[in-house]
PDB file of C-alpha atoms and ligand atoms in Angstrom:
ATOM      1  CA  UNK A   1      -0.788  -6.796  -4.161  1.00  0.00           C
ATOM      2  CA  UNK A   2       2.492  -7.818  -2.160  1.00  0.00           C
ATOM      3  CA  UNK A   3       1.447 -11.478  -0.496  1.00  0.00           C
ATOM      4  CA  UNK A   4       3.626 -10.978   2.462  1.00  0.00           C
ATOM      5  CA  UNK A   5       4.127  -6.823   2.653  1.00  0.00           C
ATOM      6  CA  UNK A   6       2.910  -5.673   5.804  1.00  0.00           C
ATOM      7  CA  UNK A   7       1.632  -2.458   4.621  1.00  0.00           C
ATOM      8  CA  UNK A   8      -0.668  -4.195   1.974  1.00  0.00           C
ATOM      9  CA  UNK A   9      -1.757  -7.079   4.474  1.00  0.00           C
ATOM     10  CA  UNK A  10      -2.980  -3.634   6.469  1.00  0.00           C
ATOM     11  CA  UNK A  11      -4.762  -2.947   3.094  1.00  0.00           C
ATOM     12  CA  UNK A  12      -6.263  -5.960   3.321  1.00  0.00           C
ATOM     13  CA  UNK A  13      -7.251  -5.999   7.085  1.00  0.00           C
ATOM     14  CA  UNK A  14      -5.464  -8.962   7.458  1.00  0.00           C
ATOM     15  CA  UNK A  15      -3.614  -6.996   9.945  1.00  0.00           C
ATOM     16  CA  UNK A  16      -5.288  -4.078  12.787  1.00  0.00           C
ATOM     17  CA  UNK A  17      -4.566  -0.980  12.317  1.00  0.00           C
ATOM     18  CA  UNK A  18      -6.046   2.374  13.275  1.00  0.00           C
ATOM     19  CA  UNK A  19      -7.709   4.045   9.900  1.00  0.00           C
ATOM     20  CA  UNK A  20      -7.339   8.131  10.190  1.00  0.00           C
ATOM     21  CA  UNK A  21      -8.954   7.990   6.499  1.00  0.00           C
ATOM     22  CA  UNK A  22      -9.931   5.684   3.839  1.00  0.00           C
ATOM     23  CA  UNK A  23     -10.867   6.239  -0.140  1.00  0.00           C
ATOM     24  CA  UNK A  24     -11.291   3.662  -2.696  1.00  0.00           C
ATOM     25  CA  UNK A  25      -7.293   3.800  -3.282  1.00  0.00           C
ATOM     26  CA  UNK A  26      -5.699   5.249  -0.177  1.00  0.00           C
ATOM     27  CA  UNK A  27      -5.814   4.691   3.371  1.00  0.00           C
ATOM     28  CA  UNK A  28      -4.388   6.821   6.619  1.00  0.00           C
ATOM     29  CA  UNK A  29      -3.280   4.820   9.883  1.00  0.00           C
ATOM     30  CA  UNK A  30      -1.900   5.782  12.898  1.00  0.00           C
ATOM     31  CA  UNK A  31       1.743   4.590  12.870  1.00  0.00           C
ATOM     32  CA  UNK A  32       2.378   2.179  15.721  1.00  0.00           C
ATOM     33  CA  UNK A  33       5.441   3.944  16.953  1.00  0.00           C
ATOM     34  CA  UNK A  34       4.791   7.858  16.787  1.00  0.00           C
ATOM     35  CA  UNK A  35       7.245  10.683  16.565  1.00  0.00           C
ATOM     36  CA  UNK A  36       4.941  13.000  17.443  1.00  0.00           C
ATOM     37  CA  UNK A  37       1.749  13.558  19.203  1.00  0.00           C
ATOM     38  CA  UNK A  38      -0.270  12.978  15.327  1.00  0.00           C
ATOM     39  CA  UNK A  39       1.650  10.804  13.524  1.00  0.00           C
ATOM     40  CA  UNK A  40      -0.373   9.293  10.468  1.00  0.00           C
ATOM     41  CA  UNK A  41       0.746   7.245   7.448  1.00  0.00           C
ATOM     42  CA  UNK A  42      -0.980   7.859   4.192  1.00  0.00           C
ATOM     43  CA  UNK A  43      -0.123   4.754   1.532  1.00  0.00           C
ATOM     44  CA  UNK A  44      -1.604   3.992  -1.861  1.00  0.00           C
ATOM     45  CA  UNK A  45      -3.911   0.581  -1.013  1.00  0.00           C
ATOM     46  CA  UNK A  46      -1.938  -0.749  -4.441  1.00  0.00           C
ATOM     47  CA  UNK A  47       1.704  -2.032  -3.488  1.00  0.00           C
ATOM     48  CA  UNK A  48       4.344   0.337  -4.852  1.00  0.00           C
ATOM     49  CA  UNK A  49       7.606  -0.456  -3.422  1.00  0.00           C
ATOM     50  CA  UNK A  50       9.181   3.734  -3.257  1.00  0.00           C
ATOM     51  CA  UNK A  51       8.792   6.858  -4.781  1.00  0.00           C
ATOM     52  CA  UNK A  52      10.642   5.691  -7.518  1.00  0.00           C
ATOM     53  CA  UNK A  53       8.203   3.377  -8.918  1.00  0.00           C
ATOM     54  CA  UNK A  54       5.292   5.654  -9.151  1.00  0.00           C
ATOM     55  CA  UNK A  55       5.444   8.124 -12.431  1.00  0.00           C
ATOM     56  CA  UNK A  56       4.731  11.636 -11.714  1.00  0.00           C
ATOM     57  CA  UNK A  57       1.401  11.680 -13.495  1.00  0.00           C
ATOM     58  CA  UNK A  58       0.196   8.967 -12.036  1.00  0.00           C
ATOM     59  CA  UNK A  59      -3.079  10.152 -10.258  1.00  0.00           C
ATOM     60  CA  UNK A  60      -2.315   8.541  -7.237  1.00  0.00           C
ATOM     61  CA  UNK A  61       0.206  11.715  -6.539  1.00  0.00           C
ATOM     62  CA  UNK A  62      -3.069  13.741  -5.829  1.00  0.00           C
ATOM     63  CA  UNK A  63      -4.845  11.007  -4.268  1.00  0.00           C
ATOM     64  CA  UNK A  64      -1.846  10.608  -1.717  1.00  0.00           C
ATOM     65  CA  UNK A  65      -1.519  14.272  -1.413  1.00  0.00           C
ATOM     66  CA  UNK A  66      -5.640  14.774  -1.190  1.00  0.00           C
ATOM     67  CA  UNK A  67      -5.427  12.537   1.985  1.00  0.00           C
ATOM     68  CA  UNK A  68      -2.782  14.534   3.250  1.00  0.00           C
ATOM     69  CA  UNK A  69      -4.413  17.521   3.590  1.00  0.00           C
ATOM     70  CA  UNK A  70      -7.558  15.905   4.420  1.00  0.00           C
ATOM     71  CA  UNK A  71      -5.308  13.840   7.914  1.00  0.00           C
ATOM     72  CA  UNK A  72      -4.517  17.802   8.495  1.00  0.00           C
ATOM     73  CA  UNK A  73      -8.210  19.128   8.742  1.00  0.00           C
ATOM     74  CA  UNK A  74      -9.737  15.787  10.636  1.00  0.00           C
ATOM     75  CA  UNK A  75      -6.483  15.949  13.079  1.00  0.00           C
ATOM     76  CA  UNK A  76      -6.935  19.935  13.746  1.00  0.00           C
ATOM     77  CA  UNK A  77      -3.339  20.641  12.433  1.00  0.00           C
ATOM     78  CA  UNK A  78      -4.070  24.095  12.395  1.00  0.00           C
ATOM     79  CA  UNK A  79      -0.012  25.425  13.636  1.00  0.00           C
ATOM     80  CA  UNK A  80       1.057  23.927  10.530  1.00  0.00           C
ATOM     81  CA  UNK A  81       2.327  19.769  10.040  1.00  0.00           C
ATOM     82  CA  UNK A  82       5.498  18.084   8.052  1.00  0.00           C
ATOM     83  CA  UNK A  83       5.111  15.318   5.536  1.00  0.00           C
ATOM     84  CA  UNK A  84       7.868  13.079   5.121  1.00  0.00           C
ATOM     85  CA  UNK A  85       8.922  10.401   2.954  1.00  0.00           C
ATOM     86  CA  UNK A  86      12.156   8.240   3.800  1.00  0.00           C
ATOM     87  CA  UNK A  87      13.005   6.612   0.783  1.00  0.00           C
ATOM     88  CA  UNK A  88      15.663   3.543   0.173  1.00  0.00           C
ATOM     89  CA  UNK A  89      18.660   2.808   2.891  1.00  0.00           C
ATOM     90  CA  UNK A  90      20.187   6.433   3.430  1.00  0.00           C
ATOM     91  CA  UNK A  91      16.484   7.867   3.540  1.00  0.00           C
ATOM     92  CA  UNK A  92      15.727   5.198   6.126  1.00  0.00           C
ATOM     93  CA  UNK A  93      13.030   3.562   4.459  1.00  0.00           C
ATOM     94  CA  UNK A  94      12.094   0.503   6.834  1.00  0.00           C
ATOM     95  CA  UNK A  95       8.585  -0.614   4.842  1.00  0.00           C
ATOM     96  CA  UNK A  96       9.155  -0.972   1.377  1.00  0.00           C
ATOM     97  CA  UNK A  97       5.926   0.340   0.074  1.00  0.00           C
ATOM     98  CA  UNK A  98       4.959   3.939  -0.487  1.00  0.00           C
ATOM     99  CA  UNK A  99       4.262   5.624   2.378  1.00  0.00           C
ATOM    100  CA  UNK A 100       3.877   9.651   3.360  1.00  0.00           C
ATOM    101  CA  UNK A 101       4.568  10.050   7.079  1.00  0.00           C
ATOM    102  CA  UNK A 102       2.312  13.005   8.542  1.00  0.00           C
ATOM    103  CA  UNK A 103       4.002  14.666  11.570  1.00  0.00           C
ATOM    104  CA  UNK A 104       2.425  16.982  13.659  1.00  0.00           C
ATOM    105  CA  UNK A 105       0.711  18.281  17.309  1.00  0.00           C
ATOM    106  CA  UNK A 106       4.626  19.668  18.293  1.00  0.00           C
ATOM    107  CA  UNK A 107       7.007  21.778  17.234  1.00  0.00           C
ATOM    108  CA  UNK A 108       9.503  19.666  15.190  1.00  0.00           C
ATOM    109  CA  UNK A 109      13.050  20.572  14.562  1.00  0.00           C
ATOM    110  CA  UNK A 110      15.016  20.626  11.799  1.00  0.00           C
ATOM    111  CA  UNK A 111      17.317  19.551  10.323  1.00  0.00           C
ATOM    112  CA  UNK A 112      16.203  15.760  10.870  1.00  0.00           C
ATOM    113  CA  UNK A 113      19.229  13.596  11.808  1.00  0.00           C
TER     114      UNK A 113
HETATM  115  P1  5GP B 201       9.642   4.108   7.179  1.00  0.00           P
HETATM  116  O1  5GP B 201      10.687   3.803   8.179  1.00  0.00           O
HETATM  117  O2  5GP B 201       9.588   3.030   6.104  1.00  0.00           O
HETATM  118  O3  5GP B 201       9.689   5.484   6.600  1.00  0.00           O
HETATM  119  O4  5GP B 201       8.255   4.091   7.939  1.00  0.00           O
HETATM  120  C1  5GP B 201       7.624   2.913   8.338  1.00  0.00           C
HETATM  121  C2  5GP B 201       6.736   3.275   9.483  1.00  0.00           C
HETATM  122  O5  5GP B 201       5.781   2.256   9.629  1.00  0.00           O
HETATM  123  C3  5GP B 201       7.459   3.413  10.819  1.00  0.00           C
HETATM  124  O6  5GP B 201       7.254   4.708  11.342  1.00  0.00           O
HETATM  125  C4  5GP B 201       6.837   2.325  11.675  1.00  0.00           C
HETATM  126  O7  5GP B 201       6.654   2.741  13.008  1.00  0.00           O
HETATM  127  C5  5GP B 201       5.516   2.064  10.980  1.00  0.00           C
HETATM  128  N1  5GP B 201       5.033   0.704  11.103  1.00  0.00           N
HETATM  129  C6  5GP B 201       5.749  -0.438  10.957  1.00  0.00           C
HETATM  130  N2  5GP B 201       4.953  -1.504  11.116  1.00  0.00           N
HETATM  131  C7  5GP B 201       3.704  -1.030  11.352  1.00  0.00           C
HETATM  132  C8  5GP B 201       2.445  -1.662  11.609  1.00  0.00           C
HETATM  133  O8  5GP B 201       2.315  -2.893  11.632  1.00  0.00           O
HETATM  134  N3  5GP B 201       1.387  -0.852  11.810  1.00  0.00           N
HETATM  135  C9  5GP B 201       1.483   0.517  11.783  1.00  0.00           C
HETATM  136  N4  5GP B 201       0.367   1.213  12.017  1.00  0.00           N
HETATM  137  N5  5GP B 201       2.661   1.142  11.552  1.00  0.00           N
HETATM  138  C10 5GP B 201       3.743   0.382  11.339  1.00  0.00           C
HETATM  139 ZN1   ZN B 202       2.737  -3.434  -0.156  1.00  0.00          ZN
END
């Protein structure tokens, strides 16, 4: 645990947030300033600072992912949803630990800017 990250003082309820979903490892909030009409965050409760830091077999891959598609079915995503991660400065990573945005409830465009 990260003493002053605000992602794992969330983790700790130390600070509100709205939970979508919570396991033993991961949790899904509500980011504070959507993109989109359902725009959810699902983050390992563990800090891990990127993508980068978490080996591929690490079982908290299918955790993440697992509460992923869960966020789709509870939030009726049923036209179809984008999962994002922005990762270091040229991603536009603003909270350094893990994160996978959930975007969805519009139709989004592409190609992001
Ligand atoms: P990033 O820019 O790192 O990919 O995503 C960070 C996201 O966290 C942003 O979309 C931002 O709106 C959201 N965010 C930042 N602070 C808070 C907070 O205190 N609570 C919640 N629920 N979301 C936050
Ligand atoms: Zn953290």
């Amino acid at each position: 645990m990260n003493e002053t990250c605000i992602f794992c003082r969330i983790a700790r309820g130390e600070i509100p947030a709205e939970r979508v979903l919570e396991t033993d490892n991961v949790i899904a909030i509500r980011d504070v300033n959507p993109q989109a009409p359902v725009h959810v965050l699902v983050l390992p409760k563990t800090h891990v600072a990127g993508m980068l830091e978490l080996p591929a077999e690490d079982v908290t891959w299918n955790r993440l992912i697992g509460t992923v598609q869960e966020v789709v079915r509870v939030e009726g995503l049923v036209n179809g949803f984008r999962v994002v991660v922005n990762q270091g400065s040229d991603g536009g990573q603003t909270v350094p630990h893990l994160h996978l945005h959930v975007l969805g409830g519009r139709t989004l465009q592409w190609p992001p800017g």
